[in-house]
mmCIF file of C-alpha atoms in Angstrom:
data_model
loop_
_atom_site.group_PDB
_atom_site.id
_atom_site.type_symbol
_atom_site.label_atom_id
_atom_site.label_comp_id
_atom_site.label_asym_id
_atom_site.label_seq_id
_atom_site.Cartn_x
_atom_site.Cartn_y
_atom_site.Cartn_z
ATOM 1 C CA MET A 1 86.039 -203.037 161.604
ATOM 2 C CA LYS A 2 88.312 -201.489 163.822
ATOM 3 C CA ALA A 3 90.446 -203.089 166.368
ATOM 4 C CA LYS A 4 88.786 -201.566 169.358
ATOM 5 C CA THR A 5 85.287 -202.805 167.838
ATOM 6 C CA TRP A 6 86.406 -206.385 167.382
ATOM 7 C CA TYR A 7 87.706 -206.289 171.307
ATOM 8 C CA GLN A 8 84.260 -204.274 172.466
ATOM 9 C CA VAL A 9 82.169 -207.095 170.507
ATOM 10 C CA HIS A 10 84.297 -209.794 171.567
ATOM 11 C CA MET A 11 84.203 -208.949 175.177
ATOM 12 C CA VAL A 12 80.498 -208.176 175.395
ATOM 13 C CA LEU A 13 79.709 -211.624 173.733
ATOM 14 C CA GLY A 14 82.116 -213.467 175.909
ATOM 15 C CA ILE A 15 80.330 -212.073 179.030
ATOM 16 C CA PHE A 16 76.808 -212.934 177.745
ATOM 17 C CA GLY A 17 78.140 -216.605 176.511
ATOM 18 C CA ALA A 18 80.541 -217.472 179.040
ATOM 19 C CA SER A 19 78.111 -219.153 181.738
ATOM 20 C CA PHE A 20 76.733 -221.136 178.874
ATOM 21 C CA LEU A 21 80.100 -221.943 177.385
ATOM 22 C CA LEU A 22 81.053 -222.945 180.815
ATOM 23 C CA VAL A 23 78.504 -225.675 181.314
ATOM 24 C CA LEU A 24 78.572 -226.897 177.455
ATOM 25 C CA GLY A 25 82.535 -227.416 178.051
ATOM 26 C CA VAL A 26 82.481 -229.393 180.937
ATOM 27 C CA THR A 27 79.359 -231.292 180.042
ATOM 28 C CA GLY A 28 81.033 -231.706 176.443
ATOM 29 C CA SER A 29 84.162 -233.300 178.061
ATOM 30 C CA LEU A 30 82.351 -235.766 180.546
ATOM 31 C CA LEU A 31 80.293 -236.806 177.429
ATOM 32 C CA VAL A 32 83.462 -238.223 175.579
ATOM 33 C CA TYR A 33 83.281 -240.993 178.324
ATOM 34 C CA GLY A 34 79.669 -240.814 179.352
ATOM 35 C CA LYS A 35 78.721 -244.119 178.708
ATOM 36 C CA GLU A 36 81.623 -245.639 180.119
ATOM 37 C CA LEU A 37 81.077 -243.423 183.355
ATOM 38 C CA GLN A 38 77.609 -244.675 183.453
ATOM 39 C CA SER A 39 79.036 -248.308 183.400
ATOM 40 C CA LEU A 40 81.410 -247.748 186.271
ATOM 41 C CA THR A 41 78.062 -246.241 188.266
ATOM 42 C CA GLY A 42 76.473 -249.648 187.511
ATOM 43 C CA ALA A 43 73.431 -248.320 186.289
ATOM 44 C CA TYR A 44 71.220 -250.160 183.927
ATOM 45 C CA SER A 45 74.426 -252.371 183.260
ATOM 46 C CA ILE A 46 73.776 -255.918 182.270
ATOM 47 C CA LYS A 47 75.672 -259.130 182.232
ATOM 48 C CA VAL A 48 77.594 -259.545 179.060
ATOM 49 C CA GLU A 49 76.586 -263.193 176.839
ATOM 50 C CA LYS A 50 78.240 -264.381 173.805
ATOM 51 C CA GLU A 51 75.614 -263.133 171.536
ATOM 52 C CA ARG A 52 72.453 -260.945 171.421
ATOM 53 C CA LEU A 53 69.045 -262.902 170.676
ATOM 54 C CA PRO A 54 67.547 -262.025 167.177
ATOM 55 C CA PHE A 55 65.763 -258.773 166.688
ATOM 56 C CA ASP A 56 62.428 -260.222 166.093
ATOM 57 C CA THR A 57 62.814 -262.429 169.065
ATOM 58 C CA LEU A 58 63.490 -259.321 171.070
ATOM 59 C CA TYR A 59 60.589 -257.216 169.703
ATOM 60 C CA LYS A 60 58.169 -259.999 170.523
ATOM 61 C CA GLN A 61 59.379 -260.394 173.976
ATOM 62 C CA LEU A 62 59.214 -256.700 174.355
ATOM 63 C CA LEU A 63 55.750 -256.519 173.149
ATOM 64 C CA ASP A 64 54.865 -258.847 175.905
ATOM 65 C CA GLN A 65 56.070 -256.753 178.661
ATOM 66 C CA ILE A 66 54.434 -253.442 178.020
ATOM 67 C CA PRO A 67 51.387 -252.181 177.598
ATOM 68 C CA GLU A 68 49.565 -251.982 174.004
ATOM 69 C CA GLY A 69 51.232 -249.432 172.083
ATOM 70 C CA THR A 70 53.695 -248.742 169.264
ATOM 71 C CA VAL A 71 57.652 -249.168 169.037
ATOM 72 C CA ALA A 72 58.828 -245.669 167.549
ATOM 73 C CA GLY A 73 62.432 -246.498 167.538
ATOM 74 C CA TRP A 74 65.274 -249.160 168.913
ATOM 75 C CA LEU A 75 68.959 -247.704 169.771
ATOM 76 C CA LEU A 76 71.235 -250.453 170.232
ATOM 77 C CA SER A 77 73.761 -249.692 172.734
ATOM 78 C CA ASP A 78 77.462 -249.481 171.372
ATOM 79 C CA LEU A 79 78.704 -250.900 174.905
ATOM 80 C CA HIS A 80 78.076 -254.328 175.187
ATOM 81 C CA ASP A 81 77.395 -254.386 179.068
ATOM 82 C CA GLN A 82 74.333 -251.603 178.459
ATOM 83 C CA ALA A 83 70.636 -252.066 177.707
ATOM 84 C CA ASP A 84 69.010 -251.023 174.475
ATOM 85 C CA GLN A 85 66.867 -248.108 174.630
ATOM 86 C CA VAL A 86 63.255 -248.413 172.859
ATOM 87 C CA TRP A 87 61.280 -245.318 172.312
ATOM 88 C CA PHE A 88 57.482 -246.320 172.919
ATOM 89 C CA HIS A 89 54.188 -244.748 172.438
ATOM 90 C CA ASN A 90 51.262 -245.986 174.646
ATOM 91 C CA LEU A 91 47.717 -246.358 172.975
ATOM 92 C CA GLU A 92 46.095 -244.573 175.627
ATOM 93 C CA THR A 93 48.316 -241.614 176.031
ATOM 94 C CA PRO A 94 50.032 -241.454 172.287
ATOM 95 C CA SER A 95 51.579 -238.119 172.872
ATOM 96 C CA ARG A 96 53.472 -239.158 176.020
ATOM 97 C CA GLU A 97 57.071 -240.995 174.849
ATOM 98 C CA THR A 98 58.360 -243.873 177.417
ATOM 99 C CA VAL A 99 62.000 -244.690 176.870
ATOM 100 C CA TYR A 100 62.103 -248.543 177.841
ATOM 101 C CA LEU A 101 65.713 -250.451 178.541
ATOM 102 C CA ILE A 102 65.829 -254.123 177.324
ATOM 103 C CA ASN A 103 68.459 -256.502 177.763
ATOM 104 C CA PRO A 104 69.423 -257.704 174.232
ATOM 105 C CA TYR A 105 70.609 -261.102 175.549
ATOM 106 C CA ASN A 106 67.638 -262.417 177.180
ATOM 107 C CA GLY A 107 64.622 -259.909 176.306
ATOM 108 C CA ASN A 108 63.850 -258.878 179.459
ATOM 109 C CA LEU A 109 62.989 -255.429 180.538
ATOM 110 C CA ILE A 110 65.298 -253.848 183.116
ATOM 111 C CA GLY A 111 63.467 -250.305 183.510
ATOM 112 C CA LYS A 112 62.540 -247.113 181.763
ATOM 113 C CA LEU A 113 63.990 -243.564 181.711
ATOM 114 C CA LYS A 114 62.302 -240.686 183.313
ATOM 115 C CA GLU A 115 61.102 -238.296 180.798
ATOM 116 C CA ASN A 116 63.493 -235.700 181.309
ATOM 117 C CA ARG A 117 66.268 -238.490 180.964
ATOM 118 C CA SER A 118 67.772 -237.303 184.794
ATOM 119 C CA ASP A 119 68.010 -240.874 185.830
ATOM 120 C CA SER A 120 70.679 -241.937 183.558
ATOM 121 C CA LEU A 121 74.002 -240.125 183.610
ATOM 122 C CA TYR A 122 74.629 -240.130 179.977
ATOM 123 C CA GLY A 123 71.114 -238.948 179.505
ATOM 124 C CA PHE A 124 71.173 -235.953 181.993
ATOM 125 C CA LEU A 125 74.618 -234.918 180.601
ATOM 126 C CA LEU A 126 73.347 -235.279 177.098
ATOM 127 C CA VAL A 127 70.267 -233.487 177.240
ATOM 128 C CA LEU A 128 71.787 -230.751 179.508
ATOM 129 C CA HIS A 129 74.620 -230.389 177.168
ATOM 130 C CA TYR A 130 72.215 -229.902 173.906
ATOM 131 C CA SER A 131 69.054 -228.246 175.204
ATOM 132 C CA LEU A 132 69.705 -227.351 179.028
ATOM 133 C CA PHE A 133 66.710 -229.036 179.965
ATOM 134 C CA LEU A 134 64.676 -226.225 177.983
ATOM 135 C CA GLY A 135 63.170 -228.715 175.089
ATOM 136 C CA GLY A 136 63.389 -226.962 171.630
ATOM 137 C CA VAL A 137 63.919 -223.504 172.935
ATOM 138 C CA GLY A 138 67.156 -224.635 174.756
ATOM 139 C CA TYR A 139 68.318 -226.536 171.653
ATOM 140 C CA PHE A 140 67.759 -223.442 169.556
ATOM 141 C CA LEU A 141 69.605 -221.439 172.243
ATOM 142 C CA THR A 142 72.709 -223.731 172.471
ATOM 143 C CA GLY A 143 72.799 -223.629 168.557
ATOM 144 C CA CYS A 144 73.180 -219.616 168.956
ATOM 145 C CA ILE A 145 75.939 -220.208 171.481
ATOM 146 C CA ALA A 146 77.767 -222.274 169.171
ATOM 147 C CA PHE A 147 77.525 -219.317 166.945
ATOM 148 C CA ILE A 148 78.770 -216.780 169.276
ATOM 149 C CA TYR A 149 81.649 -219.465 170.366
ATOM 150 C CA LEU A 150 82.547 -219.491 166.584
ATOM 151 C CA PHE A 151 82.679 -215.669 166.400
ATOM 152 C CA LEU A 152 84.606 -215.592 169.530
ATOM 153 C CA ALA A 153 87.170 -217.930 168.082
ATOM 154 C CA ILE A 154 87.370 -216.018 164.865
ATOM 155 C CA SER A 155 87.453 -212.501 166.693
ATOM 156 C CA GLY A 156 90.262 -213.952 169.121
ATOM 157 C CA ILE A 157 92.614 -214.954 166.095
ATOM 158 C CA LYS A 158 91.648 -211.376 164.290
ATOM 159 C CA LEU A 159 92.398 -209.533 167.938
ATOM 160 C CA TYR A 160 95.755 -211.867 168.503
ATOM 161 C CA LYS A 161 97.453 -211.505 164.991
ATOM 162 C CA ARG A 162 100.866 -211.696 166.288
ATOM 163 C CA PHE A 163 99.915 -215.148 168.202
ATOM 164 C CA TRP A 164 103.156 -216.369 168.362
ATOM 165 C CA VAL A 165 104.305 -213.796 170.582
ATOM 166 C CA SER A 166 102.291 -215.046 173.503
ATOM 167 C CA LEU A 167 101.588 -218.758 172.297
ATOM 168 C CA PHE A 168 103.624 -220.373 175.283
ATOM 169 C CA ARG A 169 103.622 -217.488 177.676
ATOM 170 C CA LEU A 170 102.032 -217.758 181.128
ATOM 171 C CA ARG A 171 103.282 -214.895 183.611
ATOM 172 C CA TRP A 172 102.973 -216.698 186.911
ATOM 173 C CA LYS A 173 104.804 -214.173 189.239
ATOM 174 C CA GLU A 174 102.823 -211.366 187.788
ATOM 175 C CA SER A 175 99.757 -209.654 188.643
ATOM 176 C CA ALA A 176 96.563 -211.627 188.721
ATOM 177 C CA GLN A 177 95.100 -209.457 185.199
ATOM 178 C CA ILE A 178 98.354 -210.254 183.485
ATOM 179 C CA LEU A 179 98.081 -214.125 184.487
ATOM 180 C CA PHE A 180 94.338 -214.190 183.516
ATOM 181 C CA SER A 181 94.974 -212.371 180.227
ATOM 182 C CA ASP A 182 98.012 -214.546 179.282
ATOM 183 C CA LEU A 183 96.030 -217.740 180.444
ATOM 184 C CA HIS A 184 92.892 -216.591 178.165
ATOM 185 C CA LYS A 185 95.565 -216.019 175.173
ATOM 186 C CA PHE A 186 97.505 -219.147 175.539
ATOM 187 C CA VAL A 187 93.996 -221.299 175.869
ATOM 188 C CA GLY A 188 92.473 -219.805 173.142
ATOM 189 C CA ILE A 189 95.400 -219.543 170.622
ATOM 190 C CA ASN A 190 96.439 -223.228 171.558
ATOM 191 C CA ALA A 191 93.018 -224.736 170.977
ATOM 192 C CA VAL A 192 91.538 -222.432 168.444
ATOM 193 C CA TRP A 193 91.376 -225.369 165.856
ATOM 194 C CA PHE A 194 89.374 -227.489 168.884
ATOM 195 C CA HIS A 195 87.214 -224.538 169.077
ATOM 196 C CA LEU A 196 86.449 -224.003 165.352
ATOM 197 C CA ILE A 197 85.326 -227.942 165.254
ATOM 198 C CA LEU A 198 83.077 -227.496 168.303
ATOM 199 C CA ALA A 199 81.411 -224.543 167.088
ATOM 200 C CA ILE A 200 80.912 -225.460 163.274
ATOM 201 C CA THR A 201 79.403 -229.007 163.977
ATOM 202 C CA GLY A 202 77.115 -227.772 167.116
ATOM 203 C CA GLY A 203 76.033 -224.969 165.251
ATOM 204 C CA TRP A 204 75.401 -226.839 162.164
ATOM 205 C CA TRP A 205 73.342 -229.293 163.926
ATOM 206 C CA SER A 206 71.210 -226.780 165.494
ATOM 207 C CA LEU A 207 70.936 -224.712 162.293
ATOM 208 C CA ARG A 208 69.601 -228.034 160.223
ATOM 209 C CA ASP A 209 67.239 -229.424 163.021
ATOM 210 C CA THR A 210 65.666 -225.921 163.623
ATOM 211 C CA VAL A 211 65.699 -223.939 160.503
ATOM 212 C CA ILE A 212 66.751 -226.127 157.424
ATOM 213 C CA LEU A 213 64.938 -229.531 158.288
ATOM 214 C CA THR A 214 61.037 -229.955 158.617
ATOM 215 C CA PHE A 215 59.912 -232.894 160.599
ATOM 216 C CA PRO A 216 56.375 -234.604 160.453
ATOM 217 C CA GLU A 217 53.778 -233.504 163.107
ATOM 218 C CA GLU A 218 54.143 -235.545 166.091
ATOM 219 C CA LYS A 219 50.512 -237.251 165.575
ATOM 220 C CA VAL A 220 50.688 -241.130 166.221
ATOM 221 C CA VAL A 221 49.649 -243.639 164.300
ATOM 222 C CA HIS A 222 49.123 -247.201 165.807
ATOM 223 C CA HIS A 223 49.977 -250.603 164.318
ATOM 224 C CA LEU A 224 51.838 -249.558 161.331
ATOM 225 C CA TRP A 225 54.511 -252.031 161.762
ATOM 226 C CA VAL A 226 53.226 -255.805 162.964
ATOM 227 C CA SER A 227 55.149 -258.129 165.040
ATOM 228 C CA GLU A 228 54.483 -260.986 162.116
ATOM 229 C CA ASP A 229 56.624 -258.748 159.833
ATOM 230 C CA SER A 230 60.585 -259.950 160.183
ATOM 231 C CA ILE A 231 62.693 -257.211 161.149
ATOM 232 C CA ASN A 232 66.117 -259.676 160.637
ATOM 233 C CA GLU A 233 65.059 -259.937 157.212
ATOM 234 C CA LEU A 234 65.683 -256.311 156.511
ATOM 235 C CA ILE A 235 68.727 -256.188 158.512
ATOM 236 C CA GLU A 236 70.255 -259.140 156.431
ATOM 237 C CA GLN A 237 68.812 -257.422 153.228
ATOM 238 C CA THR A 238 70.554 -253.876 154.596
ATOM 239 C CA LYS A 239 73.770 -256.113 154.810
ATOM 240 C CA LYS A 240 73.933 -257.494 151.445
ATOM 241 C CA GLU A 241 73.037 -253.877 149.950
ATOM 242 C CA ILE A 242 75.655 -252.384 151.923
ATOM 243 C CA PRO A 243 78.757 -255.193 152.818
ATOM 244 C CA GLY A 244 80.032 -254.768 156.374
ATOM 245 C CA PHE A 245 76.884 -253.183 157.568
ATOM 246 C CA ARG A 246 76.731 -252.893 161.257
ATOM 247 C CA LEU A 247 73.291 -252.045 162.882
ATOM 248 C CA GLY A 248 72.876 -249.368 165.029
ATOM 249 C CA TYR A 249 69.328 -247.956 165.143
ATOM 250 C CA VAL A 250 65.825 -249.111 163.991
ATOM 251 C CA SER A 251 63.562 -246.337 162.938
ATOM 252 C CA PHE A 252 59.796 -247.614 163.074
ATOM 253 C CA PRO A 253 56.968 -246.024 161.026
ATOM 254 C CA HIS A 254 54.497 -244.379 163.860
ATOM 255 C CA HIS A 255 53.493 -240.970 161.772
ATOM 256 C CA SER A 256 51.750 -242.070 158.685
ATOM 257 C CA LYS A 257 50.722 -245.102 156.500
ATOM 258 C CA GLU A 258 53.475 -243.756 154.228
ATOM 259 C CA GLU A 259 56.203 -243.781 156.334
ATOM 260 C CA PRO A 260 59.099 -246.230 155.893
ATOM 261 C CA ILE A 261 60.962 -248.429 158.696
ATOM 262 C CA GLY A 262 64.367 -247.363 158.546
ATOM 263 C CA ILE A 263 67.529 -249.658 159.363
ATOM 264 C CA TYR A 264 70.793 -247.061 160.207
ATOM 265 C CA GLY A 265 74.136 -248.230 160.998
ATOM 266 C CA ASN A 266 77.969 -248.120 159.541
ATOM 267 C CA ARG A 267 80.151 -250.105 158.119
ATOM 268 C CA PHE A 268 82.659 -252.581 160.044
ATOM 269 C CA ASP A 269 85.423 -251.069 157.496
ATOM 270 C CA SER A 270 84.453 -247.625 157.979
ATOM 271 C CA SER A 271 86.797 -245.069 158.759
ATOM 272 C CA GLY A 272 86.776 -243.159 162.391
ATOM 273 C CA PHE A 273 85.110 -240.436 160.476
ATOM 274 C CA GLU A 274 82.022 -242.071 159.704
ATOM 275 C CA SER A 275 78.990 -241.675 162.283
ATOM 276 C CA ARG A 276 77.447 -244.844 163.870
ATOM 277 C CA TYR A 277 73.927 -243.937 161.907
ATOM 278 C CA GLY A 278 75.440 -242.469 158.386
ATOM 279 C CA SER A 279 74.649 -245.510 156.229
ATOM 280 C CA TYR A 280 70.818 -246.627 156.076
ATOM 281 C CA ILE A 281 68.376 -248.173 153.767
ATOM 282 C CA ARG A 282 64.634 -247.485 154.530
ATOM 283 C CA TYR A 283 61.775 -249.815 153.449
ATOM 284 C CA ASP A 284 58.389 -249.601 152.328
ATOM 285 C CA VAL A 285 56.178 -251.367 155.323
ATOM 286 C CA LYS A 286 54.076 -253.145 152.761
ATOM 287 C CA SER A 287 56.188 -254.088 150.175
ATOM 288 C CA LYS A 288 59.638 -254.260 151.819
ATOM 289 C CA LYS A 289 61.157 -252.709 148.680
ATOM 290 C CA ILE A 290 63.878 -250.218 149.021
ATOM 291 C CA PHE A 291 62.500 -246.340 149.669
ATOM 292 C CA ASP A 292 65.866 -245.056 149.828
ATOM 293 C CA LYS A 293 69.394 -245.929 150.548
ATOM 294 C CA VAL A 294 72.943 -244.290 151.624
ATOM 295 C CA ASP A 295 75.943 -246.098 151.710
ATOM 296 C CA MET A 296 78.192 -243.341 153.038
ATOM 297 C CA GLY A 297 81.245 -245.089 151.493
ATOM 298 C CA LYS A 298 79.877 -243.958 148.194
ATOM 299 C CA GLU A 299 78.701 -240.611 149.050
ATOM 300 C CA ASN A 300 79.723 -237.331 147.763
ATOM 301 C CA ILE A 301 82.478 -235.231 149.506
ATOM 302 C CA LEU A 302 80.139 -232.753 151.038
ATOM 303 C CA ASN A 303 77.861 -235.722 152.604
ATOM 304 C CA ARG A 304 80.579 -237.390 154.124
ATOM 305 C CA VAL A 305 82.269 -234.278 155.489
ATOM 306 C CA LEU A 306 78.665 -233.807 157.057
ATOM 307 C CA ASP A 307 78.542 -237.005 158.358
ATOM 308 C CA SER A 308 82.038 -236.837 160.099
ATOM 309 C CA PHE A 309 80.665 -234.027 162.347
ATOM 310 C CA ARG A 310 79.627 -236.586 164.795
ATOM 311 C CA PRO A 311 82.856 -238.228 165.409
ATOM 312 C CA LEU A 312 84.866 -234.681 165.276
ATOM 313 C CA HIS A 313 82.138 -233.139 167.754
ATOM 314 C CA PHE A 314 82.494 -236.095 170.431
ATOM 315 C CA GLY A 315 86.114 -237.107 169.442
ATOM 316 C CA THR A 316 85.553 -240.778 168.884
ATOM 317 C CA PHE A 317 87.241 -240.821 165.743
ATOM 318 C CA ALA A 318 90.674 -242.552 166.961
ATOM 319 C CA ASN A 319 89.337 -244.116 170.071
ATOM 320 C CA HIS A 320 90.890 -243.517 173.021
ATOM 321 C CA PHE A 321 93.854 -241.455 171.775
ATOM 322 C CA SER A 322 91.278 -238.742 170.566
ATOM 323 C CA LYS A 323 88.724 -239.094 173.332
ATOM 324 C CA VAL A 324 91.816 -238.018 175.794
ATOM 325 C CA ILE A 325 92.501 -235.248 173.986
ATOM 326 C CA TRP A 326 88.845 -234.174 173.310
ATOM 327 C CA VAL A 327 88.359 -234.512 177.337
ATOM 328 C CA ILE A 328 91.040 -231.958 177.870
ATOM 329 C CA GLY A 329 90.058 -230.005 174.798
ATOM 330 C CA GLY A 330 86.346 -229.946 176.077
ATOM 331 C CA LEU A 331 87.522 -228.074 179.391
ATOM 332 C CA THR A 332 88.941 -225.211 177.294
ATOM 333 C CA PRO A 333 85.573 -223.408 176.666
ATOM 334 C CA ALA A 334 85.225 -223.406 180.563
ATOM 335 C CA ILE A 335 88.737 -222.359 181.272
ATOM 336 C CA LEU A 336 88.079 -219.187 178.611
ATOM 337 C CA SER A 337 84.722 -218.447 180.371
ATOM 338 C CA ILE A 338 86.304 -218.202 183.738
ATOM 339 C CA SER A 339 89.626 -216.748 182.660
ATOM 340 C CA GLY A 340 87.782 -214.255 180.626
ATOM 341 C CA LEU A 341 85.191 -213.311 183.277
ATOM 342 C CA SER A 342 87.977 -212.892 185.536
ATOM 343 C CA LEU A 343 89.999 -210.611 183.282
ATOM 344 C CA TYR A 344 86.923 -208.331 183.045
ATOM 345 C CA TYR A 345 86.286 -208.133 186.729
ATOM 346 C CA ILE A 346 89.788 -207.235 187.278
ATOM 347 C CA LYS A 347 90.119 -204.596 184.855
ATOM 348 C CA ARG A 348 86.580 -202.964 186.117
ATOM 349 C CA LYS A 349 87.662 -203.070 189.537
ATOM 350 C CA ASN A 350 90.953 -201.597 188.771
ATOM 351 C CA LYS A 351 89.253 -198.691 186.726
ATOM 352 C CA ARG A 352 86.862 -198.223 189.521
ATOM 353 C CA ARG A 353 89.612 -197.576 191.972
ATOM 354 C CA ARG A 354 91.345 -195.223 189.572
ATOM 355 C CA THR A 355 88.257 -193.069 189.186
ATOM 356 C CA GLN A 356 87.126 -193.001 192.849
ATOM 357 C CA LYS A 357 90.810 -191.971 193.944
ATOM 358 C CA ILE A 358 90.907 -188.614 195.615
ATOM 359 C CA PRO A 359 93.966 -186.254 194.795
ATOM 360 C CA LEU A 360 96.237 -185.162 197.599
ATOM 361 C CA SER A 361 95.793 -181.513 198.532
ATOM 362 C CA SER A 362 98.749 -179.536 200.206
ATOM 363 C CA SER A 363 97.632 -177.182 203.047
ATOM 364 C CA VAL A 364 99.330 -173.978 203.852
#
């Protein structure tokens, strides 16, 4: 493909994806510290106490405070001053899912999230970031934008082969066209590694969840897990099977009688590149025997790389050091969108002026 064709495709896709990349860049940057920002606002914050109640106790206390139905999933917050989130299906309206918020220190419900999660700052940013509040269609769309983002990064490398010439060049005193051109190249070249990471990880998730994986039909079967059975015993068993296991999420059976209960988390001594839910054991509901098991520390290199996509995408692998870099880096798609559109507008405006200019004629 000729350089002119690369440029034209880069320009067309850049114009199409600019507004999406602007939204995804800003929300992604905020999501790096999204939960901390939510804590600062005081929304659903709880008083931190010495230790959480046992899981079995929490489960039974939850059932005493909500209508009859089925718990589908239980997410433990990774911040001590935030409530756990519990996905629940009411017996009377099983197709409708409610997310309850429960205080893990005393078992009291403190509220529930709106269906679109817009009343939670973190939830609002997260849903906007991965689906634009368009559901499955929006999730597929953001995946397409991720692949466009990937092509823009690759085509940018192709177009600016001699990148070192303009690596640190910003000509502030020149025309607006030159300034935006320099800014676009400066951000695109210096952060190209960041663009590749975001595009590959985001694109993979969308491809995996919309094309590769198949999910069970969302038909809720109630009372597959009974409160008399012990979740704590399964958690303790998981800690024996996976040394240093740290619980992050419990998936309860709610689709069919054959569906297992899953205990998801990671290891205390795991590297920052292991996701929070990468290691898990799923148990048969009746026999409590192991259905399947994944200890990420013993997985092959491909599975470990795929598991690292979450901390890589959100910049959590090196605590605040990587988070600060990711906050700044998250703004680069927005900067590229603004500078690219501005550059296109200025070029079109200058071209229009040249074509509309009337040549002077001399009269005798």
